[in-house]
Amino acid sequence: MLTLDRLSCGYGSVQAAHDVSLHVTKGSIFALLGPNGAGKTSTIMAVMGHIDIQGGSILLEGADITKRRAIDRVRLGVALVPEGRQLFSDLTVDENLTVGGYAFPASSDAAKRERVFSYFPRLYERRNQMSGSLSGGEQQMLAIGRALMAEPRLLLVDELSLGLMPKMVDLCLDALLALKREGLTIVLIEQNTARALDVADQVCVLSSGLQVYQGTAAEAKAAGSMFAKFLGMGDEVAPG
Amino acid sequence: MPKHPSSAPVFIKKAALSAMFAISLLTTAAMPAKADIKIGFQVPLTGPAATDGKSAQIAGQMAVDDINAAGGVNGEKIQLVTYDDQAKSDQAIFTANKLIGEDGVKLVVNGSYSASGRAAAPVFQQAGVVMISAYGVHPDITKAGDYNFRLVHLGPPQGAATALYIGKTLGLKKISAITMDNDYGQATMDGFVGAAPKYGVEVLNKYSYSLKDRQFGSIVASVKRDNPDAVYATGYFFTAGPLVAQLRAAGITVPIIGSQAFDSEKFIEIAGPAADGTYIMDSFDRDRKDEKLQKFFSGFKEKAGYSPEGVAAITYSSFMLMADAIKRAGSAEPAKVRDALAATKNFPILEGTLNGFNSLHEIIMPISVNVIKDGKFKSAGMITDLDAFAPPEK
Amino acid sequence: MYYVDLAVTGISFGCMYAMMAVGLTLVYGLLRILHVAHAAVFALGAYVVVLVANATGSLILGFLASILITPLFGVAIYRLLYQPLLKYRPDVPMIASVGLLVLMQDAFRIVFGEQGVTFRSNPLAFTTFNLGSVTFNAVQLALVISAVVIFVGLHVFTTRTRMGIGWRATVSRPQIATSFGIDSIKVRYLNFAIGSALAAIAGGLVALLNNLVDPSIGAVVSYKALAIIVLGGLGSVRGTLIASLVLGLVEAYGTVFIGDWLDRDAIAFLALIALLMIRPQGFTGARTA
Ligand SMILES: Nc1ncnc2c1ncn2[C@@H]1O[C@H](COP(=O)(O)OP(=O)(O)OP(=O)(O)O)[C@@H](O)[C@H]1O
Ligand SMILES: [Mg+2]
């Protein structure tokens, strides 16, 4: 589904990710892990088209989208659940969903909305409420719902569990698993490694912008503390 | 002696050369004195005062052309040296120094606003240069010293004359007073309020507005509540136009009496039909049967494309007065011109007859009043009781 | 009814300020620029109304022309002045904006004359309605009606249409809005076009009320509008509306009670300073992020 080929990206002269190569298979959940500042967010923002690509390429189902404008990527089937949710806080729940489906005909809105509400009935109850006044969990549901309105083939989820109660994390992860069963491909960035390995098929660990581990979730789990070391690793390991 | 046969011719040649040089020196030195009397002229040609500045400039040039066409003064032509002072004090001081230092000017007409005249007056005083301020109304202008003259009434005398006119001539007693909140407006209003009781005029309420304002809704509402016999307002045409229009639009039909700076065709244009019935104090009488005035009127209109307003007329008059003073002094020497100006008696200017100057070199002259009828300025009499609005003395 | 008369005056001022200031609020909300040159847009709007109305004899054509031409100017300001400067600190485009305002004032002076232009025929300014003992001027009424129609329309547009919702989303989070396919450049154009059209209407109505458009027509409203958007809590349209009405009323009543020694502008700024001391975050709270 998604292939990154020696992708380097960053901000001006700062390089946030260096030579990242990975492949996400269709219909799988791919966990992108790593310590703070590792370059996870930067990598998926590069896929979304929001930061400078300094080298390498991004392929979506074999098609090179490296040079496509951010605004066009949603129509190619990529949707984002951004870090910290980033809802349109002075828009209502309904309006946030409308924006989610902005790139697609209004006529398809109603059906998609139904689908979102079927995953997250809470949102239906709150549909006329300002999104800024939702609880953290509800906000995360809305962020996912908003992305679903964009009819994605590839869903990029950044820090799903951040600041959520365990119950809410369960609910959201269940939703992601259900979506996966429906054939959606998901890249998931998570701080909670255990939960991520539970749901993921493949894992990649970034550290200081470099890819330090890649494998299946089962392998990672089996490696146990060895694997945990990668996540704990700081700058001292980073080669030059 | 013949040992040096060539020496005599060389000597003669040298003598001839130096004689020629000396003559040429003499003639060049004599040339400007014979040809021209320079009169410096400060006008705001750019910036927000440029409207009045343009009119003043056209009028000033007309005056000089008329003087020169009539043979000049004392056999000499007038040469106009004009500078743009932007109606700003720094620019006024800069151009004043330029006039004195570079151009060697000894006589000046300041055809600009108070800020300019007030800043330039001490500079000219120091240099012993005569200045007539055509329409600068700040008291400091004449206070700078005896070389400075003013050809327009100060605010307080104008205000006092207004009280007389409203109370005695129009017989109106209850007044709502509206003033623009600059020095001139306030001073004029103070003169009015001070003199009002003498003529049985009662000021019901006083309102002030900023010169930048064009919306007078609350003042209009308040005047309506006052229900006065008349409204007295100080202002410029660009505030007066909207003010009068808005007063009339609210159904206020009593006479409106405006200060001198209402005097502009543009006022009538802005206020439209609402302008009718507005009295304008110290406004020059356009209908006066005076050949010079009518000639000035048509000449100005031809040159400028619009009718002259008060500013243009008074600037023209300033040059005429200066020329007359040079003539009476028999010289363009500033001290003599100053004394001649101070001794002016019953000199006819476009506005009427100038009685003369007082000890502070403020004008003594009746005030004429216009009223607007059918969109035209019409004379509404003359206030001749000079004691009622005597300017301050030295 | 004196106090009702004053209220009419204050509300009509307030409506005028609102139509003028909302353009500033929209630009600030989207780009974080103090769009000082909006005053020049307002002035241009006024000039176009007068000139076209005088040329064609139709006031309606004057307004139509202004509503079409003025937004082009507003959009051009964004495209040619702000966009190239967006990469710098926000005070850079603001200084450029001040420069443009000064330049435009001089341009108006040079092109249309120092003395300003007046309507050849302006019956509206002299038409009044009486409701009991309260007098309405036709232009005051037009100011209020336009403001109500415009703000109701704007509300419907921004809450009921996809484009309007997308616009608000862009104001809220430009980058995320782009992720969902909203063209933020088009939103900026739309933003400047709508703000400028509103300023054009306000300018035209003020021109009618004063029966005069002079080069400085925008100057006063410009700094008042800046005061209003600060009071309104920078970037909040609702706050701008409230602040506009409050300022209009404060001016109307203030002129009467302390008008003998302070003029309307001074009163307005005293009120602004006082209100900001009580509520530094403006009327609508802390939306300044
Ligand atoms: N807007 C930016 N400008 C410059 N540098 C940035 C910017 N955003 C992030 N960086 C830098 O890029 C590097 C990678 O940041 P990124 O946000 O991708 O990390 P992350 O793995 O998502 O971390 P976290 O777990 O804290 O979210 C960091 O060193 C960070 O300081
Ligand atoms: Mg991150």
mmCIF file of N, CA and C in Angstrom, chain B residues 42-53 83-93 95 110-120 135:
data_model
loop_
_atom_site.group_PDB
_atom_site.id
_atom_site.type_symbol
_atom_site.label_atom_id
_atom_site.label_comp_id
_atom_site.label_asym_id
_atom_site.label_seq_id
_atom_site.Cartn_x
_atom_site.Cartn_y
_atom_site.Cartn_z
ATOM 1 N N GLN B 42 5.233 81.652 1.255
ATOM 2 C CA GLN B 42 5.120 80.290 1.798
ATOM 3 C C GLN B 42 3.679 79.814 1.670
ATOM 4 N N VAL B 43 3.506 78.699 0.986
ATOM 5 C CA VAL B 43 2.159 78.128 0.811
ATOM 6 C C VAL B 43 2.221 76.613 0.950
ATOM 7 N N PRO B 44 1.183 76.002 1.483
ATOM 8 C CA PRO B 44 1.150 74.535 1.552
ATOM 9 C C PRO B 44 0.687 73.958 0.224
ATOM 10 N N LEU B 45 1.616 73.414 -0.530
ATOM 11 C CA LEU B 45 1.238 72.886 -1.849
ATOM 12 C C LEU B 45 1.051 71.382 -1.816
ATOM 13 N N THR B 46 1.543 70.749 -0.767
ATOM 14 C CA THR B 46 1.309 69.308 -0.609
ATOM 15 C C THR B 46 0.792 69.081 0.804
ATOM 16 N N GLY B 47 0.295 67.900 1.020
ATOM 17 C CA GLY B 47 -0.242 67.588 2.351
ATOM 18 C C GLY B 47 -1.692 68.019 2.454
ATOM 19 N N PRO B 48 -2.238 67.808 3.624
ATOM 20 C CA PRO B 48 -3.684 68.002 3.804
ATOM 21 C C PRO B 48 -4.159 69.441 3.616
ATOM 22 N N ALA B 49 -3.255 70.417 3.704
ATOM 23 C CA ALA B 49 -3.681 71.804 3.550
ATOM 24 C C ALA B 49 -3.582 72.267 2.098
ATOM 25 N N ALA B 50 -3.248 71.331 1.214
ATOM 26 C CA ALA B 50 -2.933 71.709 -0.162
ATOM 27 C C ALA B 50 -4.103 72.370 -0.899
ATOM 28 N N THR B 51 -5.338 72.063 -0.484
ATOM 29 C CA THR B 51 -6.487 72.705 -1.148
ATOM 30 C C THR B 51 -6.384 74.213 -1.034
ATOM 31 N N ASP B 52 -6.249 74.661 0.225
ATOM 32 C CA ASP B 52 -6.128 76.098 0.444
ATOM 33 C C ASP B 52 -4.835 76.618 -0.159
ATOM 34 N N GLY B 53 -3.776 75.817 -0.063
ATOM 35 C CA GLY B 53 -2.486 76.239 -0.595
ATOM 36 C C GLY B 53 -2.550 76.537 -2.090
ATOM 37 N N TYR B 83 7.738 78.868 -1.843
ATOM 38 C CA TYR B 83 8.144 77.584 -1.259
ATOM 39 C C TYR B 83 6.933 76.864 -0.660
ATOM 40 N N ASP B 84 6.967 75.560 -0.784
ATOM 41 C CA ASP B 84 5.936 74.717 -0.176
ATOM 42 C C ASP B 84 6.296 74.485 1.287
ATOM 43 N N ASP B 85 5.436 74.902 2.199
ATOM 44 C CA ASP B 85 5.734 74.681 3.620
ATOM 45 C C ASP B 85 4.905 73.545 4.212
ATOM 46 N N GLN B 86 4.066 72.918 3.382
ATOM 47 C CA GLN B 86 3.236 71.773 3.801
ATOM 48 C C GLN B 86 2.377 72.089 5.021
ATOM 49 N N ALA B 87 2.256 73.375 5.340
ATOM 50 C CA ALA B 87 1.519 73.812 6.535
ATOM 51 C C ALA B 87 2.092 73.190 7.806
ATOM 52 N N LYS B 88 3.381 72.846 7.748
ATOM 53 C CA LYS B 88 4.019 72.229 8.913
ATOM 54 C C LYS B 88 5.044 73.189 9.468
ATOM 55 N N SER B 89 5.239 73.151 10.794
ATOM 56 C CA SER B 89 6.141 74.127 11.399
ATOM 57 C C SER B 89 7.599 73.883 10.992
ATOM 58 N N ASP B 90 8.023 72.619 10.959
ATOM 59 C CA ASP B 90 9.439 72.398 10.616
ATOM 60 C C ASP B 90 9.735 72.856 9.193
ATOM 61 N N GLN B 91 8.797 72.574 8.306
ATOM 62 C CA GLN B 91 8.974 72.964 6.916
ATOM 63 C C GLN B 91 8.915 74.492 6.778
ATOM 64 N N ALA B 92 8.102 75.120 7.621
ATOM 65 C CA ALA B 92 7.988 76.576 7.579
ATOM 66 C C ALA B 92 9.301 77.224 8.001
ATOM 67 N N ILE B 93 9.935 76.670 9.041
ATOM 68 C CA ILE B 93 11.208 77.228 9.510
ATOM 69 C C ILE B 93 12.296 76.996 8.465
ATOM 70 N N THR B 95 11.948 76.612 5.192
ATOM 71 C CA THR B 95 11.798 77.468 4.004
ATOM 72 C C THR B 95 12.008 78.936 4.372
ATOM 73 N N ASN B 110 3.020 85.047 4.102
ATOM 74 C CA ASN B 110 2.796 83.672 4.525
ATOM 75 C C ASN B 110 1.350 83.318 4.188
ATOM 76 N N GLY B 111 1.194 82.495 3.146
ATOM 77 C CA GLY B 111 -0.154 82.131 2.702
ATOM 78 C C GLY B 111 -0.505 80.751 3.196
ATOM 79 N N SER B 112 -0.288 80.533 4.494
ATOM 80 C CA SER B 112 -0.432 79.183 5.026
ATOM 81 C C SER B 112 -1.162 79.195 6.364
ATOM 82 N N TYR B 113 -1.285 78.014 6.958
ATOM 83 C CA TYR B 113 -2.016 77.874 8.211
ATOM 84 C C TYR B 113 -1.195 78.372 9.402
ATOM 85 N N SER B 114 -1.850 78.391 10.540
ATOM 86 C CA SER B 114 -1.235 78.874 11.778
ATOM 87 C C SER B 114 0.081 78.195 12.110
ATOM 88 N N ALA B 115 0.120 76.880 11.960
ATOM 89 C CA ALA B 115 1.318 76.143 12.360
ATOM 90 C C ALA B 115 2.532 76.699 11.633
ATOM 91 N N SER B 116 2.354 77.029 10.369
ATOM 92 C CA SER B 116 3.449 77.557 9.577
ATOM 93 C C SER B 116 3.785 78.988 9.992
ATOM 94 N N GLY B 117 2.773 79.863 10.023
ATOM 95 C CA GLY B 117 3.006 81.267 10.328
ATOM 96 C C GLY B 117 3.619 81.441 11.713
ATOM 97 N N ARG B 118 3.127 80.629 12.654
ATOM 98 C CA ARG B 118 3.589 80.721 14.020
ATOM 99 C C ARG B 118 5.053 80.325 14.143
ATOM 100 N N ALA B 119 5.480 79.339 13.365
ATOM 101 C CA ALA B 119 6.874 78.895 13.416
ATOM 102 C C ALA B 119 7.782 79.860 12.662
ATOM 103 N N ALA B 120 7.280 80.403 11.551
ATOM 104 C CA ALA B 120 8.124 81.246 10.701
ATOM 105 C C ALA B 120 8.284 82.651 11.275
ATOM 106 N N TYR B 135 -3.734 84.455 6.339
ATOM 107 C CA TYR B 135 -4.911 83.907 7.027
ATOM 108 C C TYR B 135 -4.557 82.989 8.197
#
